[in-house]
Amino acid sequence: MTEKERELLLLIEKEGRMSESKLAKMLDTSLENVSEMLANMKKRKIILGYSAIIDWSKVDVTENVTAMIDVKVTPKRGVGFDEVAERIYRFKEVKALYLMSGTYDLSVVIEGRSMSDTAKFVSEKLSTLDSVISTTTHFQLKKYKHDGVVFEAEEDGDHRMVVSP
């Protein structure tokens, strides 16, 4: 991977809606070169998609419930955690899935319409998988920061640090 490609990835990771012409100017390269790099990285599955960060608490719709579920599993010989992870990430409720170090093996992030939807997912889908030994569910109560974006940051007032002897 070239240095220009790395710079391009850093720019679009921060602001995915930036135009290709603006990216070309920022990278000091041609528009054609930026278009080619983007197409190449999409083809190689380096760029998997673009998304917006939305503060759903400010929208007049019922918010979904987000839960983080710690899952302890028995890995299978020859495939480790990959086989059970694939079964879990195929559920439509699953928004993210991570292999973790520590007490639990997998961390699953899901969204549902209610806490009872989440409970139903855990009891009827997740816990019934052969490899799953145990689960612990944590519900998201409030979002302060996501993907580097601060939600509801104070705009007014004095932000200087108080220094006292």
Short mmCIF file of C-alpha atoms in Angstrom, two decimals:
data_model
loop_
_atom_site.label_atom_id
_atom_site.label_comp_id
_atom_site.label_asym_id
_atom_site.label_seq_id
_atom_site.Cartn_x
_atom_site.Cartn_y
_atom_site.Cartn_z
CA MET A 1 0.00 0.00 0.00
CA THR A 2 1.35 3.41 -0.94
CA GLU A 3 1.63 6.41 1.37
CA LYS A 4 -0.97 8.27 -0.76
CA GLU A 5 -3.42 5.39 -0.29
CA ARG A 6 -2.88 5.49 3.48
CA GLU A 7 -3.45 9.26 3.51
CA LEU A 8 -6.61 8.80 1.43
CA LEU A 9 -7.94 6.19 3.86
CA LEU A 10 -7.29 8.48 6.83
CA LEU A 11 -9.15 11.33 5.10
CA ILE A 12 -12.24 9.32 4.14
CA GLU A 13 -12.32 7.58 7.51
CA LYS A 14 -12.68 11.00 9.12
CA GLU A 15 -15.13 12.42 6.53
CA GLY A 16 -16.57 9.91 4.08
CA ARG A 17 -18.64 12.48 2.18
CA MET A 18 -15.65 14.48 0.96
CA SER A 19 -15.71 14.91 -2.82
CA GLU A 20 -13.07 13.22 -4.94
CA SER A 21 -11.93 16.62 -6.26
CA LYS A 22 -11.37 17.90 -2.70
CA LEU A 23 -9.53 14.68 -1.82
CA ALA A 24 -7.31 15.16 -4.90
CA LYS A 25 -6.43 18.70 -3.80
CA MET A 26 -5.69 17.61 -0.24
CA LEU A 27 -3.49 14.75 -1.47
CA ASP A 28 -1.85 16.91 -4.15
CA THR A 29 -2.70 14.42 -6.87
CA SER A 30 -5.06 14.15 -9.85
CA LEU A 31 -8.78 13.45 -9.68
CA GLU A 32 -8.22 10.39 -11.88
CA ASN A 33 -5.61 9.06 -9.45
CA VAL A 34 -8.01 9.45 -6.48
CA SER A 35 -10.83 7.74 -8.40
CA GLU A 36 -8.51 4.89 -9.35
CA MET A 37 -7.23 4.45 -5.77
CA LEU A 38 -10.80 4.42 -4.37
CA ALA A 39 -12.00 1.90 -6.97
CA ASN A 40 -8.97 -0.31 -6.35
CA MET A 41 -9.44 -0.26 -2.55
CA LYS A 42 -13.16 -1.07 -2.92
CA LYS A 43 -12.30 -3.96 -5.23
CA ARG A 44 -9.71 -5.25 -2.71
CA LYS A 45 -12.32 -4.89 0.07
CA ILE A 46 -10.22 -2.41 2.02
CA ILE A 47 -13.07 0.10 1.81
CA LEU A 48 -16.17 -1.81 2.85
CA GLY A 49 -18.73 1.01 2.89
CA TYR A 50 -19.58 4.47 4.15
CA SER A 51 -21.87 5.38 7.02
CA ALA A 52 -23.28 8.41 8.80
CA ILE A 53 -23.18 8.90 12.56
CA ILE A 54 -26.69 9.88 13.66
CA ASP A 55 -27.85 11.07 17.05
CA TRP A 56 -31.16 9.16 17.09
CA SER A 57 -32.13 10.74 20.41
CA LYS A 58 -32.82 13.97 18.48
CA VAL A 59 -35.14 12.34 15.94
CA ASP A 60 -38.89 12.03 16.55
CA VAL A 61 -38.99 8.25 16.25
CA THR A 62 -38.84 5.49 18.80
CA GLU A 63 -35.23 4.69 19.55
CA ASN A 64 -33.93 1.17 19.28
CA VAL A 65 -32.34 -0.58 22.23
CA THR A 66 -28.64 -1.33 21.87
CA ALA A 67 -27.10 -4.15 23.88
CA MET A 68 -23.57 -5.43 24.26
CA ILE A 69 -23.52 -9.15 24.97
CA ASP A 70 -20.46 -10.91 26.35
CA VAL A 71 -20.43 -14.51 25.13
CA LYS A 72 -18.34 -17.40 26.40
CA VAL A 73 -18.03 -20.19 23.82
CA THR A 74 -16.29 -23.50 23.29
CA PRO A 75 -14.04 -23.17 20.24
CA LYS A 76 -14.01 -26.06 17.77
CA ARG A 77 -10.86 -27.92 16.81
CA GLY A 78 -9.46 -26.71 13.49
CA VAL A 79 -11.68 -23.61 13.19
CA GLY A 80 -11.36 -22.03 16.63
CA PHE A 81 -13.90 -19.26 17.17
CA ASP A 82 -14.50 -18.54 13.48
CA GLU A 83 -17.33 -21.03 12.94
CA VAL A 84 -19.46 -19.87 15.87
CA ALA A 85 -18.65 -16.22 15.07
CA GLU A 86 -19.94 -16.72 11.52
CA ARG A 87 -23.19 -18.23 12.81
CA ILE A 88 -23.65 -15.27 15.17
CA TYR A 89 -22.86 -12.46 12.72
CA ARG A 90 -25.41 -13.79 10.24
CA PHE A 91 -28.31 -12.83 12.57
CA LYS A 92 -29.91 -9.60 11.33
CA GLU A 93 -29.94 -8.13 14.84
CA VAL A 94 -26.15 -8.29 15.12
CA LYS A 95 -24.50 -4.95 14.30
CA ALA A 96 -20.95 -5.84 15.39
CA LEU A 97 -19.04 -8.89 16.62
CA TYR A 98 -15.54 -8.99 18.10
CA LEU A 99 -13.20 -11.70 19.37
CA MET A 100 -12.01 -10.51 22.78
CA SER A 101 -9.34 -11.32 25.30
CA GLY A 102 -10.32 -11.67 28.95
CA THR A 103 -13.23 -13.37 30.69
CA TYR A 104 -15.47 -13.66 27.63
CA ASP A 105 -14.57 -14.78 24.12
CA LEU A 106 -16.92 -12.77 21.94
CA SER A 107 -18.53 -9.35 22.25
CA VAL A 108 -21.77 -9.02 20.30
CA VAL A 109 -23.48 -5.68 19.68
CA ILE A 110 -27.16 -5.96 18.76
CA GLU A 111 -30.08 -3.62 18.16
CA GLY A 112 -33.70 -4.39 18.91
CA ARG A 113 -36.96 -2.46 19.22
CA SER A 114 -37.21 -3.17 22.93
CA MET A 115 -35.52 -4.91 25.85
CA SER A 116 -37.88 -7.84 25.40
CA ASP A 117 -36.76 -8.16 21.74
CA THR A 118 -33.19 -8.32 22.97
CA ALA A 119 -34.08 -10.89 25.64
CA LYS A 120 -35.85 -12.97 23.00
CA PHE A 121 -32.79 -12.83 20.73
CA VAL A 122 -30.50 -13.98 23.55
CA SER A 123 -32.78 -16.76 24.79
CA GLU A 124 -34.05 -18.10 21.46
CA LYS A 125 -31.18 -17.53 19.05
CA LEU A 126 -27.85 -16.86 20.75
CA SER A 127 -28.00 -19.12 23.81
CA THR A 128 -29.29 -22.07 21.80
CA LEU A 129 -26.13 -22.33 19.70
CA ASP A 130 -24.15 -25.47 20.57
CA SER A 131 -20.86 -23.70 21.28
CA VAL A 132 -22.33 -20.99 23.54
CA ILE A 133 -21.61 -21.64 27.23
CA SER A 134 -22.87 -18.39 28.78
CA THR A 135 -23.89 -14.81 28.04
CA THR A 136 -23.97 -11.51 29.92
CA THR A 137 -26.07 -8.69 28.48
CA HIS A 138 -25.36 -4.99 29.01
CA PHE A 139 -27.83 -2.34 27.78
CA GLN A 140 -26.64 0.98 26.40
CA LEU A 141 -28.29 3.77 28.40
CA LYS A 142 -26.76 6.87 26.84
CA LYS A 143 -24.28 7.56 24.06
CA TYR A 144 -21.58 10.14 24.87
CA LYS A 145 -19.09 9.46 22.07
CA HIS A 146 -19.13 7.15 19.04
CA ASP A 147 -16.45 6.77 16.34
CA GLY A 148 -14.70 9.87 17.64
CA VAL A 149 -17.84 12.03 17.53
CA VAL A 150 -19.00 13.58 20.81
CA PHE A 151 -22.78 13.70 21.33
CA GLU A 152 -24.34 16.71 23.08
CA ALA A 153 -21.09 18.55 23.70
CA GLU A 154 -21.48 21.88 25.47
CA GLU A 155 -20.95 24.76 23.07
CA ASP A 156 -21.23 27.62 25.58
CA GLY A 157 -19.34 28.51 28.68
CA ASP A 158 -15.79 28.66 29.87
CA HIS A 159 -13.89 25.48 29.03
CA ARG A 160 -10.66 26.44 30.76
CA MET A 161 -9.28 24.05 33.33
CA VAL A 162 -9.56 25.26 36.91
CA VAL A 163 -6.12 25.63 38.43
CA SER A 164 -5.76 26.16 42.17
CA PRO A 165 -2.77 26.11 44.53
#
